[in-house]
């Protein structure tokens, strides 16, 4: 499924996004637009090199062991059914992973942090360690975790720049998140980031 083209420019200064960034745990039920969803995915892992493959966040050895999933609720992103979607940076598209609104189950998997279920969208950052351990061995695990931090900050700042807010959640049961989302077991969730309008 194609996404609207992302913008490489905006009206809000980087300094303001850094200054205003906070972890938010209370969200309006207002829906996001496909353009906002597209922009968030681009900021997380979009290709930013014309004719190339390099992405919005740095990656050790440019090996890109990370994946981004969107957990979307019902009436939460205009024209998009509730489901778990996978982001494909190469052609800036999303594909369906699992139908249905998984937000409540994700919140339960995150040690019942039920505030998460009110965010229209939760972006999930996963790592596939085999993609980086071939070159870097066990140090590759460290690198992937660092990359998750870079991606998370991009999501925070891009949210701010669009008048949205984000939360960040590291407390969850890995296997439960994988099961609820219906993703590959090798895609280990590292961060869950609920995004929406602040209430
Ligand atoms: C790796 C990591 C994991 C976190 N996990 C959670 C979490 O599970 N639940 C939560 O409510 N906040 C979580 N936070 C948010 C922190 O509580 C928050 O960043 C901290 O209180 C500082 O506030 P600020 O982000 O608004 O500046 C996490 C933050 C990080 C960086």
Short mmCIF file of C-alpha atoms and ligand atoms in Angstrom, two decimals, residues 21-23 25 113 115 168-171 191, ligand 1:
data_model
loop_
_atom_site.label_atom_id
_atom_site.label_comp_id
_atom_site.label_asym_id
_atom_site.label_seq_id
_atom_site.Cartn_x
_atom_site.Cartn_y
_atom_site.Cartn_z
CA UNK A 21 9.85 16.98 23.40
CA UNK A 22 8.32 15.11 26.35
CA UNK A 23 7.06 11.60 26.94
CA UNK A 25 0.90 9.28 28.21
CA UNK A 113 0.26 0.28 30.66
CA UNK A 115 -2.76 4.50 28.58
CA UNK A 168 8.15 5.71 24.65
CA UNK A 169 7.84 2.29 26.25
CA UNK A 170 10.60 -0.16 27.01
CA UNK A 171 8.74 -2.15 29.68
CA UNK A 191 10.82 0.19 21.72
C1 LIG B 1 14.48 3.16 27.02
C2 LIG B 1 13.31 3.84 27.66
C3 LIG B 1 12.26 3.09 28.16
C4 LIG B 1 11.15 3.73 28.72
N1 LIG B 1 10.09 2.96 29.11
C5 LIG B 1 8.97 3.57 29.57
C6 LIG B 1 7.82 2.79 29.90
O1 LIG B 1 7.78 1.58 29.77
N2 LIG B 1 6.72 3.46 30.32
C7 LIG B 1 6.68 4.81 30.43
O2 LIG B 1 5.63 5.34 30.83
N3 LIG B 1 7.76 5.57 30.15
C8 LIG B 1 8.89 4.99 29.69
N4 LIG B 1 9.98 5.75 29.35
C9 LIG B 1 9.89 7.22 29.43
C10 LIG B 1 10.67 7.82 30.60
O3 LIG B 1 9.96 7.60 31.79
C11 LIG B 1 10.86 9.31 30.30
O4 LIG B 1 11.66 9.46 29.16
C12 LIG B 1 11.47 10.04 31.48
O5 LIG B 1 10.56 10.12 32.55
C13 LIG B 1 11.91 11.45 31.09
O6 LIG B 1 10.78 12.21 30.66
P1 LIG B 1 10.67 12.86 29.22
O7 LIG B 1 10.88 11.78 28.17
O8 LIG B 1 9.29 13.44 29.16
O9 LIG B 1 11.73 13.91 29.11
C14 LIG B 1 11.10 5.15 28.81
C15 LIG B 1 12.16 5.90 28.31
C16 LIG B 1 13.24 5.27 27.72
C17 LIG B 1 14.35 6.10 27.15
#
